[in-house]
Tab-separated table of C-alpha atoms and ligand atoms in Angstrom:
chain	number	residue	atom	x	y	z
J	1	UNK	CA	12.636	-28.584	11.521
J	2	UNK	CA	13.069	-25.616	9.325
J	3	UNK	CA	15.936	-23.123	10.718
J	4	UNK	CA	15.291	-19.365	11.246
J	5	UNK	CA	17.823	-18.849	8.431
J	6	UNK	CA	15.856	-21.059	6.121
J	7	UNK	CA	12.548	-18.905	7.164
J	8	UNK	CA	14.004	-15.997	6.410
J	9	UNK	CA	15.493	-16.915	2.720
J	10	UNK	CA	13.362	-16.870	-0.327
J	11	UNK	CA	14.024	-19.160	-3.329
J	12	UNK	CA	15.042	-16.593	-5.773
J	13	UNK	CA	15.145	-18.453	-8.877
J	14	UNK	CA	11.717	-19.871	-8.196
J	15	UNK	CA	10.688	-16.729	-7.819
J	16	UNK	CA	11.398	-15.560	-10.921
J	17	UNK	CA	10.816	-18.608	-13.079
J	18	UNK	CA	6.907	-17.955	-11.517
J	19	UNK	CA	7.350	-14.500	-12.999
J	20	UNK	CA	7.396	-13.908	-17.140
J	21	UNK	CA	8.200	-10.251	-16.714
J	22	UNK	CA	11.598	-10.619	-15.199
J	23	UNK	CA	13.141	-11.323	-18.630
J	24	UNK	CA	12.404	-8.016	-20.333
J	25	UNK	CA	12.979	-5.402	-17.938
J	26	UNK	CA	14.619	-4.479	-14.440
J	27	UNK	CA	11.666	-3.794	-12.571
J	28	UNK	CA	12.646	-1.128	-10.163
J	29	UNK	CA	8.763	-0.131	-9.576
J	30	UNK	CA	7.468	-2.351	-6.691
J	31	UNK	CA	6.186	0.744	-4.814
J	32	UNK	CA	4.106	1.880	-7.944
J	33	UNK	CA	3.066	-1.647	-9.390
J	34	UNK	CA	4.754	-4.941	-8.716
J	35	UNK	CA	5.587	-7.667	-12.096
J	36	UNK	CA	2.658	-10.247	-10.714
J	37	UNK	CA	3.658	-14.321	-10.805
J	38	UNK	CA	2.440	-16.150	-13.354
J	39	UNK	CA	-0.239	-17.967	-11.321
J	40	UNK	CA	-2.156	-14.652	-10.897
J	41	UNK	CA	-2.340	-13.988	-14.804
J	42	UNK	CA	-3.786	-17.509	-15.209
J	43	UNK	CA	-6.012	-16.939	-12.321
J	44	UNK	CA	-7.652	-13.877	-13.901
J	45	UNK	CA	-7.428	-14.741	-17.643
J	46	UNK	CA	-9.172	-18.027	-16.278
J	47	UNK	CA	-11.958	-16.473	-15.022
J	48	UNK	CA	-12.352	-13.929	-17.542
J	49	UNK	CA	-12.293	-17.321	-19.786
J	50	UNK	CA	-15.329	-18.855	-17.856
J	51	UNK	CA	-17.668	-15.592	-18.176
J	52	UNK	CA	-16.827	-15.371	-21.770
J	53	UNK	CA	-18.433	-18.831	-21.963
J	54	UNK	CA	-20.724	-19.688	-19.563
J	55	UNK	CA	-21.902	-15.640	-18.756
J	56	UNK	CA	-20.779	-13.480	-16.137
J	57	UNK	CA	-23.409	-14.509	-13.826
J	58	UNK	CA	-22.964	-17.951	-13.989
J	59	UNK	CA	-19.209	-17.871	-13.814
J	60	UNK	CA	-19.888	-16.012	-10.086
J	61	UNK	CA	-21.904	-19.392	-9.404
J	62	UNK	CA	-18.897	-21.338	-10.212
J	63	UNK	CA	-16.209	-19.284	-8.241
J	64	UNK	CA	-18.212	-19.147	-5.172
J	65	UNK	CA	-16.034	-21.216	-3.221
J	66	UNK	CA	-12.753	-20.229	-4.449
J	67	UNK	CA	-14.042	-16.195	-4.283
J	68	UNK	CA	-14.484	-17.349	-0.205
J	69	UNK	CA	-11.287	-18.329	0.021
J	70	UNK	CA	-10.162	-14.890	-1.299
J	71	UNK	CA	-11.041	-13.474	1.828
J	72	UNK	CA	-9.769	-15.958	3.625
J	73	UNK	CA	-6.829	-15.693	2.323
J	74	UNK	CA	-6.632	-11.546	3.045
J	75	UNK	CA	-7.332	-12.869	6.717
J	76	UNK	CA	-4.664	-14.571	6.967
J	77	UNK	CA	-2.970	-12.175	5.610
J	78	UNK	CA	-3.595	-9.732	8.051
J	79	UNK	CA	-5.335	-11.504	11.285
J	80	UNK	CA	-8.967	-11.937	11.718
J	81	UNK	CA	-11.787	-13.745	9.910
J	82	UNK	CA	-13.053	-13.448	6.312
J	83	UNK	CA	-15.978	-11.529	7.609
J	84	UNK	CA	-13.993	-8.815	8.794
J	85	UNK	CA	-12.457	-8.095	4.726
J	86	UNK	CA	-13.980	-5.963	2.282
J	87	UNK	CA	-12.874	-5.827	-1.375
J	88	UNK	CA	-12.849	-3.140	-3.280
J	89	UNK	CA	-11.249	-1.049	-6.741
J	90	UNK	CA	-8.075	0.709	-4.650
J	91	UNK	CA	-6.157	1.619	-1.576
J	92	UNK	CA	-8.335	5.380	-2.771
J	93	UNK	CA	-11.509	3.737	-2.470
J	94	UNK	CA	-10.705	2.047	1.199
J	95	UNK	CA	-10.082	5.127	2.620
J	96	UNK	CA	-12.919	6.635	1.432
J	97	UNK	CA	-15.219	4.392	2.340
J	98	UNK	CA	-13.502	3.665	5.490
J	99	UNK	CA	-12.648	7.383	6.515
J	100	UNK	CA	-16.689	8.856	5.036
J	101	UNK	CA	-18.499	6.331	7.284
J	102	UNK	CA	-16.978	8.186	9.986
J	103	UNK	CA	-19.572	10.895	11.601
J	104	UNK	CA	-17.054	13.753	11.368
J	105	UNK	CA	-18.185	17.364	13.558
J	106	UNK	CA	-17.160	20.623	13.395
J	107	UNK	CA	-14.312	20.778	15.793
J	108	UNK	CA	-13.055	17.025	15.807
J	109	UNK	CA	-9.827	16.419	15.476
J	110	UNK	CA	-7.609	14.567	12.894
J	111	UNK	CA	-4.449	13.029	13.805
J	112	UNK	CA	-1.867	12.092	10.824
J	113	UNK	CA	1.613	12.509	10.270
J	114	UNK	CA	3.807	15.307	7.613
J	115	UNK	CA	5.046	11.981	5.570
J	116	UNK	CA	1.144	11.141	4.777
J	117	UNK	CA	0.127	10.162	1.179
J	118	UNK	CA	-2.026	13.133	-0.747
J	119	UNK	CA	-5.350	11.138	-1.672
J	120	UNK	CA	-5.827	10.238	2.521
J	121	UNK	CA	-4.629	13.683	2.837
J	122	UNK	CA	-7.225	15.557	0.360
J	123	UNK	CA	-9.617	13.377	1.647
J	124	UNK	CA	-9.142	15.235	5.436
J	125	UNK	CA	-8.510	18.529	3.499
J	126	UNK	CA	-12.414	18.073	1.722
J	127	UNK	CA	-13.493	17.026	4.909
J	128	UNK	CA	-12.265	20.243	6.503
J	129	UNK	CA	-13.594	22.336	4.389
J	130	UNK	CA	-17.279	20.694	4.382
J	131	UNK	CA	-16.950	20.039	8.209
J	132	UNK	CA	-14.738	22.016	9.742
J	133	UNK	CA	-12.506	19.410	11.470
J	134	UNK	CA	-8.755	20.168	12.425
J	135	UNK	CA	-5.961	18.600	11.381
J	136	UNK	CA	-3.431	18.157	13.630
J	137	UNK	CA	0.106	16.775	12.013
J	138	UNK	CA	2.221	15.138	14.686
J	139	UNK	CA	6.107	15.631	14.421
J	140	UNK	CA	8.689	13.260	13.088
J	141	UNK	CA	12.205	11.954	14.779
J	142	UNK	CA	15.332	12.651	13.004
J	143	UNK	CA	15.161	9.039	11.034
J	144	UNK	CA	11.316	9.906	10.376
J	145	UNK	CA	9.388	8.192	12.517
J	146	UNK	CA	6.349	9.328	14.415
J	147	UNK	CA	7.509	10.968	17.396
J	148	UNK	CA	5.633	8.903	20.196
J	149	UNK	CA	5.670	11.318	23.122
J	150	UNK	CA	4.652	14.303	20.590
J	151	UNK	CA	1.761	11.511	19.370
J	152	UNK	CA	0.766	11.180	23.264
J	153	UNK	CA	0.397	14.326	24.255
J	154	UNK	CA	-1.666	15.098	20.883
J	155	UNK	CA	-3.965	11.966	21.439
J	156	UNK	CA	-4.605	13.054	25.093
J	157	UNK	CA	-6.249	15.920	24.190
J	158	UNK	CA	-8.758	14.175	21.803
J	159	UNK	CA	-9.191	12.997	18.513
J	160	UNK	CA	-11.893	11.592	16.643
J	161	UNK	CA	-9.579	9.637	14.344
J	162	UNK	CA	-5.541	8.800	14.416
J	163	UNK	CA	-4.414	7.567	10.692
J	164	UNK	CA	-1.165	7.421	9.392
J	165	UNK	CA	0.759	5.603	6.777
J	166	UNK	CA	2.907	2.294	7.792
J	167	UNK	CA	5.417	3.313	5.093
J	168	UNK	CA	5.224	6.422	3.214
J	169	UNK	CA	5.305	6.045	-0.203
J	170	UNK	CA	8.739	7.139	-1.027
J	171	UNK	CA	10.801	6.354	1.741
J	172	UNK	CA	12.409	3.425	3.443
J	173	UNK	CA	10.958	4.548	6.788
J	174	UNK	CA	8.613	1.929	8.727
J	175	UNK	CA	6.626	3.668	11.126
J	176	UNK	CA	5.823	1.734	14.900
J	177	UNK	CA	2.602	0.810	14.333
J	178	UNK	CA	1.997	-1.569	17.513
J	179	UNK	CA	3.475	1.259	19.706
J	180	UNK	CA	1.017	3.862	17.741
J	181	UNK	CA	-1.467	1.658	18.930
J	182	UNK	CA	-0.797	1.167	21.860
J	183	UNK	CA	-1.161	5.059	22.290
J	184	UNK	CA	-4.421	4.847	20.160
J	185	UNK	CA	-5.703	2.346	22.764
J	186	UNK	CA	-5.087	4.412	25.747
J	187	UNK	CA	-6.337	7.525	24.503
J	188	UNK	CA	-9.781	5.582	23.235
J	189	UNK	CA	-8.872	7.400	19.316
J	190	UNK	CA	-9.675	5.134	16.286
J	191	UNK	CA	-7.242	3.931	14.938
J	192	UNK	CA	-6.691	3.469	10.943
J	193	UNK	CA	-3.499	2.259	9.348
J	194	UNK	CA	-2.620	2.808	5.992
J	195	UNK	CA	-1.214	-0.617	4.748
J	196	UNK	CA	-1.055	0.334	0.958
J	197	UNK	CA	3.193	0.120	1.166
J	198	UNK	CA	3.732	-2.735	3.626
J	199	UNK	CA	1.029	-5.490	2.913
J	200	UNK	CA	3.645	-8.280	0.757
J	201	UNK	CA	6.375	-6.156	2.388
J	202	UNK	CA	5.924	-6.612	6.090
J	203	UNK	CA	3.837	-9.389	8.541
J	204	UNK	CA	1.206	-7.126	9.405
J	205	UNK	CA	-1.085	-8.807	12.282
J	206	UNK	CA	-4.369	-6.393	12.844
J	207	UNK	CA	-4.128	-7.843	16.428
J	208	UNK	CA	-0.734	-6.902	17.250
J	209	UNK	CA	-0.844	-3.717	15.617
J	210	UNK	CA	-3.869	-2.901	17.748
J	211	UNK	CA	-5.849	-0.982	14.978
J	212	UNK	CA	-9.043	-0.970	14.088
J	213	UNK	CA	-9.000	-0.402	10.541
J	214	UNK	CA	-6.238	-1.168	7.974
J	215	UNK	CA	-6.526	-0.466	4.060
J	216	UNK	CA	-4.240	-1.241	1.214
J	217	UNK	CA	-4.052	-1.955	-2.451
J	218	UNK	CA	-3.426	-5.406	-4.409
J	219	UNK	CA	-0.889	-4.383	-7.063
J	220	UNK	CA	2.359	-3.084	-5.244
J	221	UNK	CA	3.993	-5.654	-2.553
J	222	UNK	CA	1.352	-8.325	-2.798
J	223	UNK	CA	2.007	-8.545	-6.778
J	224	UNK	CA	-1.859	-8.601	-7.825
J	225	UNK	CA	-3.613	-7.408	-10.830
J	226	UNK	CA	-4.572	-3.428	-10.406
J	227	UNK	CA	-7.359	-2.601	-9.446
J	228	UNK	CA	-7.996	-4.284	-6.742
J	229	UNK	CA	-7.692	-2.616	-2.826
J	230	UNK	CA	-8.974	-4.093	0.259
J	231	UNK	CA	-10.162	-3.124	4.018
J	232	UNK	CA	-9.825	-4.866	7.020
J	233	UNK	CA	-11.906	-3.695	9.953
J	234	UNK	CA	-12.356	-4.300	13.807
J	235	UNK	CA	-15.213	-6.023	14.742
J	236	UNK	CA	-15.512	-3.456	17.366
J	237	UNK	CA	-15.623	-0.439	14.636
J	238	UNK	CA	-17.749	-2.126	11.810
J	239	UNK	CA	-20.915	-1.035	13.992
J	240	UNK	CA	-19.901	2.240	14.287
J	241	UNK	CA	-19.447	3.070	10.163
J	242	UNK	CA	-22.074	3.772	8.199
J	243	UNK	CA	-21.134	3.952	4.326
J	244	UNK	CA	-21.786	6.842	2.399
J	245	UNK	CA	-23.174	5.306	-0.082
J	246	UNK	CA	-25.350	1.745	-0.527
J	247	UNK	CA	-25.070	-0.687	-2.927
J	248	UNK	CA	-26.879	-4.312	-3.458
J	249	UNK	CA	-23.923	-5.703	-1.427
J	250	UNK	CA	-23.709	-3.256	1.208
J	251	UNK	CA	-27.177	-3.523	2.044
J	252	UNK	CA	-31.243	-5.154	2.127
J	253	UNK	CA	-33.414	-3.127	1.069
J	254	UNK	CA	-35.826	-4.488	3.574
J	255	UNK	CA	-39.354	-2.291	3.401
J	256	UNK	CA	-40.715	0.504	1.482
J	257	UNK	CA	-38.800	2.770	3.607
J	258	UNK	CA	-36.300	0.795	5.080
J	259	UNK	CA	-33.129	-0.815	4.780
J	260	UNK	CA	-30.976	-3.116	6.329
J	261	UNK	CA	-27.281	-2.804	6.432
J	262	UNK	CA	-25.326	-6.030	6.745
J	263	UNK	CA	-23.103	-6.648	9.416
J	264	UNK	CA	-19.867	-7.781	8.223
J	265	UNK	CA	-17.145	-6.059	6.269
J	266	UNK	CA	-19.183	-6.476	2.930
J	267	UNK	CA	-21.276	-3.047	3.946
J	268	UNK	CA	-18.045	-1.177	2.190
J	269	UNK	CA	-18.336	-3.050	-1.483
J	270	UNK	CA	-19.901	-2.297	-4.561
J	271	UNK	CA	-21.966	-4.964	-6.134
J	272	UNK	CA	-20.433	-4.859	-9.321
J	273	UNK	CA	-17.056	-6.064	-9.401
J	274	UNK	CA	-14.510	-7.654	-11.356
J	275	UNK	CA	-14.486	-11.430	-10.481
J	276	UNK	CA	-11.658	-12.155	-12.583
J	277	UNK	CA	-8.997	-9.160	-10.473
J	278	UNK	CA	-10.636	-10.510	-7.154
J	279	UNK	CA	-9.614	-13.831	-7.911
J	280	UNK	CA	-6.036	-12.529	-9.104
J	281	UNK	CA	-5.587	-11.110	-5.931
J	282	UNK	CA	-6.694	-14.276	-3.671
J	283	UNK	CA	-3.929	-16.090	-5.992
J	284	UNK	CA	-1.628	-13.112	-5.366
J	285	UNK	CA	-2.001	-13.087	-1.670
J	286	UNK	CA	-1.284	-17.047	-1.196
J	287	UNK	CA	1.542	-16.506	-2.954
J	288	UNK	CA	3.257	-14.324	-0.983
J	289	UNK	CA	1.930	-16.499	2.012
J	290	UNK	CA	3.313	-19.018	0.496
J	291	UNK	CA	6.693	-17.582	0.182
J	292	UNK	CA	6.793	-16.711	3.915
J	293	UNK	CA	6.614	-12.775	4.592
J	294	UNK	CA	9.561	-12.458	6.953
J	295	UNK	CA	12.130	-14.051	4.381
J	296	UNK	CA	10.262	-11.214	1.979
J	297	UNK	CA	10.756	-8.403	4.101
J	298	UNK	CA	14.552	-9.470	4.913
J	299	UNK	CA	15.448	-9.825	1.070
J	300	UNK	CA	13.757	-6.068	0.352
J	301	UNK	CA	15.599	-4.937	3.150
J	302	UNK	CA	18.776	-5.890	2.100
J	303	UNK	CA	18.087	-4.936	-1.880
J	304	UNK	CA	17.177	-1.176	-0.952
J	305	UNK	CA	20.765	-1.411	1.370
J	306	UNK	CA	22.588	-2.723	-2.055
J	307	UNK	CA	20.596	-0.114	-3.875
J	308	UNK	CA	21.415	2.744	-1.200
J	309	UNK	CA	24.765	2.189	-0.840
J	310	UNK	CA	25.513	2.467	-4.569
J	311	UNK	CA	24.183	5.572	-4.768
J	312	UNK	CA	26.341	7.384	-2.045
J	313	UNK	CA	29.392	6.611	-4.218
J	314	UNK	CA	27.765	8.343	-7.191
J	315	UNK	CA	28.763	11.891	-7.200
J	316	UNK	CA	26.193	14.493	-7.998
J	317	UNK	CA	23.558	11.808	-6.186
J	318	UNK	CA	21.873	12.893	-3.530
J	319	UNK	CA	19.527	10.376	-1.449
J	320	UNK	CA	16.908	12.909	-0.737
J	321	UNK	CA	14.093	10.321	1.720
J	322	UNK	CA	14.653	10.290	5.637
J	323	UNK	CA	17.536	7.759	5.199
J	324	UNK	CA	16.677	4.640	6.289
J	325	UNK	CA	16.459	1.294	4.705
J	326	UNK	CA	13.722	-0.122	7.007
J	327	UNK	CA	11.741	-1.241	3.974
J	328	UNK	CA	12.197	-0.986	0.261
J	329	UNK	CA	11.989	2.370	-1.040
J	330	UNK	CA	14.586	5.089	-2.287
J	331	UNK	CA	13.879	8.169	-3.602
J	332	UNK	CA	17.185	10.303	-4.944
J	333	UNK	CA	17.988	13.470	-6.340
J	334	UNK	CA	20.612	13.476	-8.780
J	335	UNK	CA	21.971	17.793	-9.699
J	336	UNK	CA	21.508	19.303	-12.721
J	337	UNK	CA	18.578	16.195	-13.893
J	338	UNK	CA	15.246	16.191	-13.681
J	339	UNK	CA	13.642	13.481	-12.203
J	340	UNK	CA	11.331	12.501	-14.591
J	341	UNK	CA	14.430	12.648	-17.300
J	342	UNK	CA	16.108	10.191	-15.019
J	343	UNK	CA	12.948	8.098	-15.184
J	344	UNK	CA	12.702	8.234	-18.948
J	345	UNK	CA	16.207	7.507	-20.012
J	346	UNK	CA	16.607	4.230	-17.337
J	347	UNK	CA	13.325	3.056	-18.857
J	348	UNK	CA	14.649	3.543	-22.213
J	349	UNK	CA	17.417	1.128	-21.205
J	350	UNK	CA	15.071	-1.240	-19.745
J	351	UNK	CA	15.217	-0.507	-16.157
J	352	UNK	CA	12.209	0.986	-14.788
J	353	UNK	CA	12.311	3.318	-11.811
J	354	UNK	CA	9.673	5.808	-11.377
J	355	UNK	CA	9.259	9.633	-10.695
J	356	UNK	CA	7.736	11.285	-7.396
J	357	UNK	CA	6.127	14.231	-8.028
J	358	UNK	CA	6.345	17.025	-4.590
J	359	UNK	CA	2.496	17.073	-4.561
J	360	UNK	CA	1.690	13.198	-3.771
J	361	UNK	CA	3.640	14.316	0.006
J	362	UNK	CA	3.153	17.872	-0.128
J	363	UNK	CA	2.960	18.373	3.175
J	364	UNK	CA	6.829	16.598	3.761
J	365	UNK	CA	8.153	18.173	0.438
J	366	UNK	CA	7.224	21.683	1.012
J	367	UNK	CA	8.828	21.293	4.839
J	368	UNK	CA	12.057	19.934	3.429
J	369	UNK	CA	11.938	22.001	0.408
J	370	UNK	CA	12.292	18.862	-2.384
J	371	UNK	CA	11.354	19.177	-5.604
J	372	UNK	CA	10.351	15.834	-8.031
J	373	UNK	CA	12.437	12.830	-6.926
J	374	UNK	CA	13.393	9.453	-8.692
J	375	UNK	CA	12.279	6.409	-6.510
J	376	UNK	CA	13.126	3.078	-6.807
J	377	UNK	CA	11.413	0.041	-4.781
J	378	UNK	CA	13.227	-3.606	-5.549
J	379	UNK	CA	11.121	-6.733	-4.514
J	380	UNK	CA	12.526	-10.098	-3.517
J	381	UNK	CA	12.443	-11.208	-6.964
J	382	UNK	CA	15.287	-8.947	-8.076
J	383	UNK	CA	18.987	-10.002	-7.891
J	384	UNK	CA	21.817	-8.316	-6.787
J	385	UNK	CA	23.052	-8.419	-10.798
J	386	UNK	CA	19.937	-6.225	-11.178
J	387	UNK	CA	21.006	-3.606	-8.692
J	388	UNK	CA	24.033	-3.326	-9.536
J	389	UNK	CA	23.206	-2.987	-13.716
J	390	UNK	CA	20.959	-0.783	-12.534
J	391	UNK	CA	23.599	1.635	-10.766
J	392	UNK	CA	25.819	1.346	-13.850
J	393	UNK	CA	23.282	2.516	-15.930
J	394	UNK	CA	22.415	5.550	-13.635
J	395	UNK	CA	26.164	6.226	-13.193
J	396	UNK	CA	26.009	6.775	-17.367
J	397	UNK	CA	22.634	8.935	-17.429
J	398	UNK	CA	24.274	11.078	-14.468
J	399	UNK	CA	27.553	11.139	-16.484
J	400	UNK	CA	26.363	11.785	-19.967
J	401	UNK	CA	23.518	15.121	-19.140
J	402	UNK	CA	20.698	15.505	-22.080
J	403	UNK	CA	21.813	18.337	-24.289
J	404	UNK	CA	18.753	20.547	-24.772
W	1	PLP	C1	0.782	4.922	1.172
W	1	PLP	C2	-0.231	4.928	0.075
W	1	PLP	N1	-1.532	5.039	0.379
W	1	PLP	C3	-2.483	5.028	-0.561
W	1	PLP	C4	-2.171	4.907	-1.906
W	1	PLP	C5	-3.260	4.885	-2.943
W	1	PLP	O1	-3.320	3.605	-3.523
W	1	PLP	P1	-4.266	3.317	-4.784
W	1	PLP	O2	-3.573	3.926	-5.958
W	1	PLP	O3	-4.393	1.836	-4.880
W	1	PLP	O4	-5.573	3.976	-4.535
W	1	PLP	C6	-0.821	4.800	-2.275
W	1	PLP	C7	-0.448	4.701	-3.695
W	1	PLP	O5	0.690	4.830	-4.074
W	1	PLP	C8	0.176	4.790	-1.265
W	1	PLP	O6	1.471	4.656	-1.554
């Protein structure tokens, strides 16, 4: 029998001998865009292979089996059955069609959270203005998290729709998604959760959670190609969405006037897709099956600690997200530096990091008065050596100021 400990360690080296990017850079980017294995590039370059020689159309013939097990693989993922996933381009295009099949009137309310990520954000703003529906931001706790009482009292006085992000985008703050749900269950409020920063990151189980929508994107945590997102719906809410828009594989067009739309998860995709990405992402998602997701989220964990801690001995460095190292995301300040010069001189030296503008958080920046930050996001197949090279090179860019 396999010990808890052993669940909960990844093989590291295996890890990176499945992944050819690890030898050129320190890839400190996980949040933006993960280094995929090398079984995804094969997987895609495969299929791309096939259509090049047998046509497009006929290479769809040939993957129909293994495109199935795509979404059966994204089910068991996240809970559910492969009728329940839609495919699509992004985490963007999720929400939207997720959040515009929703029959929005003047007056109903939206329930999100000040951490919330700007495109589900301008996507309530547009609604606002063309609707008219309130948006009602729900306070956090001193470490960030949704506060649940504020969240009860909010939901008990109606809401047409309760959607926050699992992890925000630039901090290491998991928010309590099965006790949000909980809430969202009592008070009758869909329920959508934003799984674009914890899907590869976190076991996410739709069931447990209690939601009846989740949404995320294949290229961060899970390691797929980009451009790639996915849905996951309740078989409850399906009924209740109409798309805003129909394609081939949304819906029949069944009479001269008529239509049909079909009844599984497939009413939210396009008909033209990329095969080859899909396929990537199927490969992408086994994998990190494969490597267990609880010895995944314990290795982030402790990564972003290593990462953390370095930076409170580095003078002039200023940790600038809610604080805590729930899951794998820092974002920093460091006085006197911009960000994005930060960015630019690590990646110079081969360590990439990235830059957080104010405006993708607005609502969060503006209330705690921040200004661009440097984030950094290590996945499991980083090492400690990594970290720490990567703190010695920030210690020199801190030391050693651009002269204008
Ligand atoms: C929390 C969150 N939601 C949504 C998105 C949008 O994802 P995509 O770029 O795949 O549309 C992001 C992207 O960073 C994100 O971090």
């Amino acid at each position: 029998m396999v010990s808890q400990a052993e669940q909960l360690r990844v093989d590291v080296e295996r890890l990176r001998s499945d992944t050819p990017g690890v030898g050129r850079v320190i890839h400190l980017n996980n949040a933006g865009s993960a280094l995929p294995p090398e079984s995804v590039i094969e997987t895609v370059v495969d299929h791309l292979r096939l259509e090049a020689t047998w046509g497009g159309y006929e290479a769809g013939y040939m993957a129909e089996d293994a495109m199935q097990q795509v979404y059966e693989a994204v089910a068991e993922l996240l809970g559910g059955t492969a009728s329940q996933v839609a495919l699509t381009d992004s985490a963007t295009r999720s929400f939207d069609m997720l959040f515009y099949s929703i029959d929005l009137q003047p007056g109903d309310r939206i329930i999100t959270i000040q951490t919330e990520f700007a495109t589900n954000y301008l996507g309530f703003l547009h609604r606002s203005k063309q609707v008219d529906v309130d948006i009602v931001i729900v306070p956090l706790d001193s470490a960030g998290h949704v506060d649940l009482e504020a969240l009860d009292k909010e939901l008990a006085e109606g809401a047409r729709l309760l959607l926050i992000d699992h992890i925000p985008n630039y901090c290491g703050v998991v928010q309590p998604a099965a006790e949000i749900g909980r809430l969202a269950k009592k008070h009758g409020v869909t329920f959508i959760l934003d799984v674009t920063q914890s899907a590869g990151q976190l076991p996410l189980s739709a069931v447990e959670i209690g939601c009846d929508a989740m949404f995320g994107t294949s290229r961060k945590w899970l390691r797929g190609p980009r451009g790639m997102g996915f849905i996951w719906a309740s078989e409850s809410l399906m009924p209740k969405l109409q798309p805003p828009i129909l394609t081939l594989r949304s819906a029949v067009w069944s009479s001269l006037d008529d239509y049909e739309l079909v009844d599984d998860a497939r009413r939210f995709e396009m008909w033209e897709s990329s095969l080859a990405l899909k396929l990537g992402f199927g490969e992408a998602v086994r994998y990190a099956l494969n490597c267990g997701i609880p010895a995944l989220t314990a290795r982030i964990q402790s990564l972003n600690q290593l990462f953390r801690d370095g930076l409170q001995e580095i003078p002039s460095v200023t940790i600038a997200d809610w604080g805590l190292a729930e899951a794998g995301i820092t974002t920093f300040d460091v006085a006197g530096i911009d960000a994005d010069d930060i960015v630019d001189r690590l990646r110079t030296c081969k360590v990439n990091m990235s830059m957080h503008p104010a405006n993708y958080a607005l609502l969060d920046f503006t209330r705690r008065e921040r200004g661009p930050l440097v984030r950094t996001s290590a996945h499991a197949y980083n090492t400690e050596e990594e970290i720490l090279r990567a703190l010695e090179l920030l210690r020199g860019v801190v030391n050693k100021p651009r002269v204008r």
